[in-house]
XYZ file of C-alpha atoms in Angstrom:
570
model
C -0.394 0.106 0.068
C 1.344 3.294 -0.746
C 2.329 5.754 2.189
C -0.207 8.679 2.965
C 1.253 12.113 2.552
C 2.522 13.184 6.013
C 2.748 17.154 5.454
C 0.106 20.093 5.606
C 0.145 23.191 3.696
C -2.580 25.065 5.371
C -0.126 27.804 6.697
C 2.743 29.467 5.028
C 4.643 27.875 8.172
C 3.461 24.150 7.123
C 4.222 24.713 3.522
C 7.552 26.047 4.026
C 8.469 23.001 6.237
C 7.222 20.594 3.274
C 8.955 22.245 0.614
C 12.368 22.089 2.802
C 11.527 18.395 3.104
C 11.312 18.024 -0.471
C 14.699 20.199 -0.995
C 16.515 17.865 1.553
C 15.320 14.630 -0.178
C 15.744 15.620 -3.546
C 19.659 16.689 -3.124
C 21.231 13.395 -2.725
C 19.376 12.559 -6.226
C 20.268 15.355 -8.504
C 21.767 13.130 -10.807
C 18.411 11.442 -11.501
C 16.835 14.889 -11.787
C 19.580 16.406 -14.177
C 20.047 13.563 -16.598
C 18.052 12.960 -19.343
C 17.036 9.360 -20.954
C 17.886 9.994 -24.236
C 21.813 10.208 -23.098
C 21.101 6.756 -21.472
C 23.478 4.753 -23.877
C 25.780 7.474 -24.660
C 26.579 8.282 -20.984
C 25.830 4.824 -19.524
C 23.479 6.249 -17.234
C 22.433 2.750 -15.642
C 25.988 3.077 -13.858
C 24.529 6.148 -11.556
C 21.942 3.642 -9.972
C 22.591 1.365 -6.996
C 23.851 -1.859 -8.448
C 21.565 -3.732 -6.159
C 18.475 -1.802 -7.068
C 19.065 -2.585 -10.520
C 19.765 -6.214 -10.243
C 16.356 -6.134 -8.634
C 14.302 -4.082 -10.726
C 15.365 -5.812 -13.811
C 13.804 -9.246 -12.795
C 10.585 -7.201 -12.066
C 7.236 -7.633 -14.153
C 5.684 -4.755 -16.180
C 3.178 -4.604 -13.772
C 4.696 -3.906 -10.692
C 7.456 -1.492 -12.444
C 4.202 0.730 -13.525
C 3.015 0.734 -9.852
C 6.496 2.286 -8.404
C 5.770 5.978 -9.117
C 2.521 5.566 -6.952
C 4.723 4.316 -4.141
C 3.935 0.748 -4.258
C 6.495 -1.598 -3.266
C 7.571 -5.415 -2.900
C 8.366 -6.964 -0.191
C 11.740 -8.667 -1.208
C 12.968 -5.188 -2.726
C 16.159 -3.912 -0.670
C 15.468 -1.867 1.977
C 16.984 1.085 0.667
C 15.115 1.077 -2.524
C 11.782 0.639 -0.533
C 12.953 3.705 1.635
C 13.704 5.541 -1.236
C 9.948 5.032 -3.207
C 8.262 5.291 0.232
C 9.674 8.237 1.122
C 9.095 9.832 -2.196
C 5.429 9.198 -1.995
C 5.107 10.811 1.694
C 6.011 13.746 -0.276
C 3.663 14.386 -2.755
C 0.249 15.921 -2.811
C -2.620 14.076 -2.709
C -4.060 13.868 -6.030
C -7.469 12.086 -5.850
C -10.392 14.177 -6.665
C -11.999 16.060 -3.816
C -15.318 16.546 -2.858
C -16.007 20.041 -3.832
C -19.487 20.488 -2.721
C -17.669 20.090 0.846
C -14.897 23.140 -0.011
C -17.263 25.149 -1.788
C -20.892 24.889 -0.424
C -22.335 26.825 -3.099
C -21.045 24.523 -5.981
C -23.268 22.775 -8.577
C -21.485 21.579 -11.452
C -24.060 21.528 -14.285
C -24.189 18.608 -16.792
C -23.507 20.364 -20.139
C -25.589 19.592 -23.119
C -24.208 18.348 -26.758
C -24.320 22.250 -28.261
C -21.508 23.570 -25.490
C -19.462 20.097 -25.644
C -19.148 19.957 -29.350
C -15.749 19.047 -30.263
C -14.393 18.317 -26.491
C -13.057 15.235 -25.913
C -13.918 13.107 -22.654
C -10.877 14.692 -20.744
C -11.476 18.213 -22.277
C -15.371 18.013 -20.853
C -14.422 16.743 -17.505
C -12.114 19.721 -17.170
C -14.533 22.594 -18.473
C -17.316 21.093 -16.829
C -15.717 21.083 -13.479
C -13.768 23.974 -13.513
C -16.645 26.175 -14.882
C -18.766 25.407 -11.622
C -15.562 26.206 -9.660
C -15.223 29.439 -11.301
C -18.910 30.822 -11.261
C -18.916 29.565 -7.492
C -16.006 31.665 -6.713
C -17.368 34.702 -8.706
C -20.588 34.185 -6.622
C -18.663 34.596 -3.495
C -16.517 37.200 -4.302
C -19.073 39.252 -6.199
C -17.364 39.524 -9.100
C -19.115 40.605 -12.439
C -16.265 39.414 -14.950
C -13.988 36.502 -15.693
C -10.753 36.857 -17.767
C -10.084 33.287 -18.970
C -6.413 33.563 -19.602
C -4.735 31.353 -22.022
C -8.072 30.420 -23.199
C -7.271 28.273 -26.466
C -10.655 27.474 -28.503
C -12.684 29.082 -25.540
C -14.306 26.097 -24.258
C -14.193 27.219 -20.484
C -15.059 30.897 -21.602
C -17.967 29.709 -23.745
C -19.408 27.239 -21.039
C -19.200 30.527 -18.286
C -20.866 32.654 -20.756
C -23.715 30.465 -21.965
C -24.273 28.076 -19.127
C -23.816 30.301 -16.219
C -24.925 33.561 -17.644
C -21.222 35.429 -16.686
C -19.382 38.000 -18.308
C -16.150 36.470 -19.799
C -13.260 37.705 -21.728
C -10.938 35.030 -23.508
C -7.639 35.946 -23.614
C -5.065 33.780 -25.564
C -1.809 34.427 -27.904
C -2.567 32.633 -30.627
C -4.974 35.008 -33.511
C -6.293 31.592 -34.624
C -7.599 30.467 -31.510
C -9.434 33.751 -31.362
C -11.037 32.921 -34.570
C -11.887 29.600 -33.913
C -13.236 31.039 -30.527
C -15.452 33.947 -31.852
C -16.989 31.567 -34.719
C -17.950 28.925 -32.408
C -19.563 31.279 -29.912
C -21.749 32.784 -32.494
C -23.052 29.196 -33.469
C -23.605 28.805 -29.915
C -25.465 32.171 -29.748
C -27.253 31.485 -32.768
C -28.225 27.954 -31.286
C -29.592 29.183 -27.850
C -31.318 32.253 -29.387
C -33.339 30.382 -31.545
C -34.387 27.664 -28.747
C -35.140 30.678 -26.181
C -36.312 33.442 -28.571
C -33.707 35.533 -26.352
C -31.475 37.689 -28.615
C -29.404 39.230 -25.702
C -27.330 36.159 -24.562
C -23.687 36.820 -23.178
C -21.220 35.955 -25.332
C -17.439 35.721 -24.638
C -15.264 38.541 -25.947
C -12.099 37.340 -27.300
C -8.898 39.018 -27.211
C -5.423 38.071 -29.029
C -2.469 39.056 -26.897
C 0.889 37.607 -25.738
C 0.820 38.168 -21.868
C 4.760 38.251 -20.783
C 4.271 39.693 -17.557
C 2.207 40.510 -14.707
C 2.655 44.175 -15.820
C 1.115 43.174 -18.907
C -1.996 41.214 -17.446
C -2.395 44.144 -15.145
C -2.536 46.683 -18.127
C -5.184 44.647 -19.653
C -7.044 44.269 -16.661
C -6.713 48.425 -15.837
C -7.824 49.038 -19.619
C -10.956 46.379 -19.185
C -12.013 48.169 -15.910
C -11.836 51.568 -17.672
C -14.163 50.596 -20.467
C -17.722 51.359 -18.888
C -19.362 50.636 -22.129
C -17.519 47.091 -22.423
C -17.762 47.127 -25.901
C -15.874 44.780 -27.955
C -12.191 44.356 -27.550
C -9.096 43.281 -29.806
C -5.650 43.783 -28.212
C -2.935 43.103 -30.880
C -0.050 42.968 -28.958
C 0.743 43.793 -25.152
C 4.268 43.486 -23.791
C 6.498 45.005 -21.097
C 5.924 48.065 -22.531
C 2.916 50.254 -23.954
C -0.023 48.027 -24.908
C -1.489 48.331 -27.736
C -5.348 48.094 -27.384
C -7.701 48.816 -30.476
C -10.952 50.197 -29.258
C -9.729 51.125 -25.482
C -8.091 54.439 -25.558
C -6.354 54.709 -21.949
C -5.374 57.987 -20.737
C -1.955 57.421 -18.949
C -2.754 60.441 -16.582
C -5.612 58.556 -15.221
C -4.989 56.626 -11.807
C -4.773 52.905 -12.620
C -7.788 51.238 -11.352
C -5.586 48.003 -10.248
C -3.772 49.976 -7.872
C -5.774 52.437 -6.253
C -9.807 51.892 -5.704
C -11.258 49.691 -3.485
C -14.332 50.125 -5.095
C -16.251 49.350 -8.218
C -16.073 46.455 -10.612
C -13.928 43.418 -9.901
C -12.932 40.457 -11.789
C -11.775 36.809 -11.322
C -8.741 35.251 -13.265
C -8.857 31.811 -14.201
C -6.798 29.883 -16.026
C -7.219 26.032 -17.447
C -3.656 24.927 -17.959
C -2.228 27.897 -18.594
C 1.051 27.211 -20.217
C 4.715 27.496 -18.413
C 4.955 31.163 -16.589
C 1.406 32.180 -17.613
C 0.303 30.262 -14.443
C 2.499 32.420 -12.462
C 2.137 35.545 -13.921
C -2.027 35.348 -13.115
C -0.789 34.841 -9.653
C 1.208 37.875 -9.445
C -1.321 40.102 -11.059
C -4.026 38.314 -8.619
C -1.669 40.039 -5.816
C -0.876 43.476 -7.670
C -4.579 44.447 -8.729
C -6.935 45.191 -6.287
C -9.952 44.566 -8.881
C -8.924 40.951 -9.144
C -10.745 39.615 -6.201
C -9.850 35.791 -6.875
C -7.646 33.717 -9.145
C -8.343 29.949 -10.240
C -4.865 28.575 -11.843
C -4.475 25.105 -13.083
C -0.997 24.888 -14.583
C 0.867 22.714 -16.826
C 4.330 22.540 -19.074
C 6.501 23.037 -16.534
C 9.746 22.420 -18.756
C 8.444 25.904 -20.071
C 8.829 27.568 -16.727
C 11.684 30.263 -16.464
C 13.683 29.420 -13.787
C 16.031 31.977 -11.499
C 19.710 32.092 -12.964
C 19.385 30.293 -16.021
C 20.039 31.737 -18.943
C 16.394 32.464 -20.143
C 15.287 34.100 -16.808
C 13.790 37.562 -16.742
C 12.917 39.780 -13.528
C 10.000 37.655 -12.777
C 10.767 33.890 -12.972
C 8.341 31.213 -13.122
C 10.393 29.014 -10.590
C 11.001 29.857 -7.775
C 8.131 32.297 -6.899
C 7.784 32.508 -3.095
C 10.448 34.004 -0.935
C 10.657 31.142 0.898
C 11.296 28.574 -1.892
C 14.236 31.298 -3.029
C 15.884 30.899 0.300
C 16.138 27.273 -0.257
C 18.579 27.677 -3.210
C 17.694 24.570 -4.841
C 17.931 24.657 -8.593
C 16.039 22.641 -10.916
C 17.238 22.582 -14.557
C 14.861 21.745 -17.760
C 15.121 18.262 -17.529
C 13.792 18.179 -13.602
C 11.179 20.613 -14.536
C 10.336 17.952 -17.935
C 10.071 15.301 -15.096
C 7.607 16.957 -13.085
C 4.811 16.364 -15.692
C 5.192 13.101 -15.092
C 1.704 11.424 -13.606
C 1.715 8.129 -11.525
C -1.723 7.491 -12.205
C -1.101 7.559 -15.656
C 1.621 4.882 -15.120
C -0.522 2.911 -12.725
C -3.360 2.721 -15.796
C -1.223 1.822 -18.535
C -1.613 -1.703 -20.053
C 1.276 -3.901 -20.207
C 2.107 -3.735 -24.217
C 1.747 0.420 -24.012
C 4.465 0.415 -21.597
C 6.588 -2.147 -23.615
C 5.944 -0.212 -26.601
C 6.813 3.227 -24.617
C 9.951 1.996 -23.377
C 11.319 0.706 -27.040
C 10.711 4.032 -28.303
C 12.948 5.473 -25.609
C 15.509 2.863 -26.595
C 15.388 4.171 -30.311
C 15.744 7.651 -29.004
C 19.076 6.930 -26.815
C 20.694 4.942 -29.540
C 19.941 7.719 -32.097
C 21.627 9.904 -29.424
C 24.552 7.701 -30.087
C 24.457 8.497 -33.834
C 24.312 12.523 -33.183
C 27.174 11.902 -30.772
C 29.481 10.076 -33.243
C 28.741 11.668 -36.600
C 27.457 15.334 -35.782
C 28.741 16.217 -32.311
C 27.956 19.752 -33.201
C 24.444 19.117 -33.381
C 24.163 17.882 -29.627
C 24.991 21.511 -28.246
C 21.745 22.743 -29.831
C 19.555 20.092 -27.886
C 17.819 18.819 -31.305
C 14.314 18.032 -31.004
C 13.077 15.129 -33.644
C 9.733 15.202 -32.511
C 7.567 12.452 -31.911
C 8.830 9.861 -34.070
C 7.171 6.706 -32.576
C 3.974 7.744 -34.282
C 4.737 7.555 -37.572
C 6.625 4.294 -37.061
C 3.859 2.558 -35.719
C 1.634 3.661 -38.500
C 4.296 1.864 -40.876
C 4.539 -1.069 -38.937
C 0.517 -1.212 -38.431
C 0.518 -1.273 -42.457
C 3.039 -3.685 -42.368
C 1.586 -6.282 -40.014
C -1.488 -5.951 -41.977
C 0.098 -7.163 -45.084
C 2.236 -9.578 -43.061
C -1.433 -11.368 -42.014
C -2.171 -12.081 -45.504
C 0.840 -14.072 -46.480
C 1.269 -17.115 -44.830
C 4.247 -18.895 -44.138
C 4.304 -22.401 -45.894
C 6.504 -24.050 -43.522
C 4.625 -23.198 -40.512
C 1.171 -22.486 -42.143
C 1.142 -19.454 -40.100
C 1.292 -15.712 -40.711
C 4.490 -14.160 -39.887
C 2.870 -12.309 -37.157
C 1.435 -15.418 -35.645
C 4.937 -17.063 -35.798
C 5.983 -14.147 -33.811
C 2.949 -14.235 -31.565
C 3.710 -18.399 -30.886
C 7.607 -17.062 -29.785
C 6.045 -14.346 -27.629
C 3.922 -16.795 -25.963
C 6.601 -19.449 -25.239
C 8.685 -16.975 -23.880
C 6.189 -15.536 -21.171
C 5.343 -19.234 -20.371
C 8.905 -20.312 -19.464
C 10.937 -16.975 -18.272
C 10.143 -14.176 -16.186
C 11.806 -11.786 -18.552
C 12.911 -8.454 -17.327
C 13.161 -6.790 -20.551
C 9.108 -6.798 -20.381
C 9.465 -3.880 -17.745
C 9.057 -0.897 -19.726
C 6.917 2.001 -19.521
C 6.982 5.492 -21.159
C 5.817 9.212 -20.252
C 3.889 11.138 -23.133
C 5.615 10.186 -25.898
C 4.056 8.572 -29.081
C 4.628 4.845 -28.608
C 5.251 2.387 -31.746
C 2.969 -1.013 -32.219
C 3.378 -4.149 -30.808
C 6.207 -5.091 -33.732
C 9.047 -4.017 -31.524
C 7.927 -4.891 -28.179
C 10.899 -6.872 -26.653
C 14.041 -5.185 -26.194
C 16.270 -8.432 -26.337
C 15.754 -11.906 -26.897
C 17.129 -14.471 -24.475
C 19.549 -17.002 -25.600
C 17.383 -19.858 -24.812
C 14.756 -19.313 -27.525
C 15.093 -20.618 -31.084
C 17.048 -19.016 -33.906
C 14.171 -18.486 -35.863
C 12.440 -16.688 -33.370
C 15.242 -14.559 -32.331
C 16.203 -14.089 -35.718
C 12.810 -12.656 -36.871
C 13.062 -10.119 -34.065
C 16.787 -9.016 -34.459
C 15.938 -8.119 -38.107
C 12.442 -6.685 -37.471
C 13.947 -4.408 -34.701
C 17.352 -3.358 -36.008
C 14.960 -2.311 -39.419
C 12.706 -0.020 -37.125
C 15.531 1.365 -35.549
C 17.236 2.300 -38.730
C 13.849 3.779 -40.032
C 13.915 5.612 -36.755
C 17.290 7.333 -37.108
C 16.796 8.285 -41.191
C 13.221 9.887 -39.874
C 15.174 11.717 -37.202
C 18.125 12.775 -39.501
C 15.662 13.983 -42.099
C 13.897 16.081 -39.206
C 17.446 17.639 -38.184
C 18.003 18.701 -41.819
C 21.186 16.340 -42.049
C 19.903 13.019 -44.524
C 20.897 15.452 -47.355
C 24.667 15.945 -45.860
C 25.953 12.559 -45.210
C 29.643 12.111 -46.273
C 30.193 8.891 -44.822
C 28.462 5.511 -44.274
C 26.378 5.314 -40.931
C 27.069 2.476 -39.360
C 23.744 1.885 -37.839
C 24.016 -1.691 -37.358
C 26.984 -1.297 -35.313
C 25.784 1.433 -33.052
C 22.736 -0.729 -32.529
C 24.705 -3.609 -31.491
C 26.572 -1.508 -28.585
C 23.187 -0.396 -27.208
C 20.965 -3.677 -27.699
C 22.976 -5.277 -24.442
C 22.008 -2.597 -22.108
C 18.310 -2.005 -23.372
C 16.986 -4.351 -20.543
C 17.918 -1.608 -18.304
C 15.911 1.601 -19.620
C 12.670 0.220 -17.746
C 14.071 0.170 -14.218
C 15.941 3.358 -14.920
C 12.940 5.103 -16.180
C 10.771 3.738 -13.431
C 13.020 5.568 -11.115
C 13.552 8.636 -12.304
C 9.783 8.502 -12.749
C 8.861 8.004 -9.174
C 10.835 11.676 -8.553
C 8.228 13.485 -11.247
C 5.129 13.894 -8.453
C 7.736 14.833 -6.039
C 8.633 17.551 -8.784
C 5.224 18.775 -9.182
C 4.521 18.954 -5.777
C 7.546 21.248 -5.247
C 6.210 23.462 -7.985
C 2.640 23.877 -6.747
C 3.810 24.218 -3.073
C 6.095 27.412 -4.345
C 3.079 28.974 -5.955
C 0.643 28.418 -2.729
C 3.345 29.764 -0.475
C 3.886 32.733 -2.456
C 0.218 33.349 -2.126
C 0.290 32.868 1.694
C 3.286 35.187 2.138
C 1.006 37.743 1.371
C -0.605 37.839 4.681
C -4.095 37.383 6.151
C -5.817 39.500 3.244
C -5.336 36.444 1.059
C -6.644 33.083 1.081
C -5.217 30.295 -0.964
C -5.536 26.396 -1.157
C -4.149 23.917 -3.421
C -7.099 21.146 -4.310
C -7.170 18.248 -6.899
C -10.580 19.378 -8.698
C -10.349 16.570 -11.585
C -9.925 12.573 -11.780
C -6.101 12.571 -12.163
C -6.470 9.606 -14.576
C -8.411 11.771 -16.897
C -6.465 14.842 -16.076
C -2.943 14.432 -14.577
C -2.447 17.752 -14.168
C -5.095 18.390 -11.565
C -4.034 20.472 -8.862
C -6.262 23.981 -8.628
C -4.438 26.972 -6.935
C -7.530 28.822 -5.821
C -6.871 32.138 -3.836
C -9.324 34.972 -2.772
C -8.963 38.303 -1.362
C -10.781 38.560 2.038
């Protein structure tokens, strides 16, 4: 059974104690945070792990490895390994969806009709349905008239707040395409409801295209919005640290700022559903700096895109750390660690065995491809090359090939080639607990079952092994050619690349990727907890005038980034 969290964050002192405990735990494992799986073969990363841990985990089943990030251990594991996993889990924010009615007594989650949910998948519908009800409840309790949907995307949340809950909403997003989609969709919904209710005066969310780079920018927008008494449609072409350009909004610079002087008048609520990177933190800063913003509901994502104090791309207002307490701790994470914070224990645990195996094979291909770049294009590595998600294209190619193979029967065995593989795989599963099955991946796309096993035991027949070796190397070569093409290197090959030789170098260690990545993933929820507690502490440091909580408001399996930072001025 996974351990329960033994910390609390009801007060600033408690939150700081929790952050300090996380920092103390993470420091000995900075090598795991900073290393990246793409360098697994090149830097021989498995050698940095306790040998006893690796020897234990390499023999474990896929099912048991998938439970590790959730804090579930096996009795026969080394005591130090169990302590590492259990301690990490005890430092993680609870992620089970809370009973929202108990936290917000006036909350009512309305079931959305098919008109409002058109275009939403199950995940998006769950998120929008829940968050819209939470925002409406907060707006009602603070007496706020207007909601600013920050990072609105295609406007799903804004439209539900407008049409379902009859709130005034301004949806802002950096993409003009998203703004156009939001406006067009809102007009279609308005037309439907107007015909149905004979009401031509329905609330329609206003859309604004702007790039919010700082709290100053978002505060300037809020200020201009509040000065627009007639609340006419707005269009902001761009906004940055300098002068905002507001078309249709003439703001006299000599007038006092409504976001700094007035305690009366209209009020706003900031809401953000998975506002990307620094944007979630910018919302919190703006909430503190602008008196007319009475509440904020922020759900972050894309931690890898956060700016960090001390990094090359950091500005005067970094995304981490934001609280004074976290700044004093002196812990810096780096991009690899912030990327790791996106790992979800619930998603790991819900994966099937095949999906886990497929994802780890993709990690093996990518790590072996890094060896290709290191040997033949070392100058490319200094740019941290990204080749996109090659697994998706390979999967489609393999699926077509499998379908074709099913049509051609092997005359010697009267079985299709895929069936021959299935027979070999079945025999292998029945006769051995092969540790190479212990693979699971993160958000990367997966390959099809045509490349599940990373290594064939010498106890298997040469016929089965021959099919697999050829098939796996063929996939790896295709992966490399696709990656080189993405990087613009395929046409510049001045010498023959020894793909086979490099694959043979990597293959004996492929079995270790599963255990290694499982151990790294243990730290993902701890890192996310640190980032979220830093934001919560920033709000708690403002004193008794602000009430702030961190609540998991979504189902964590449907929506892994499910913790909302909710704050109100009191």
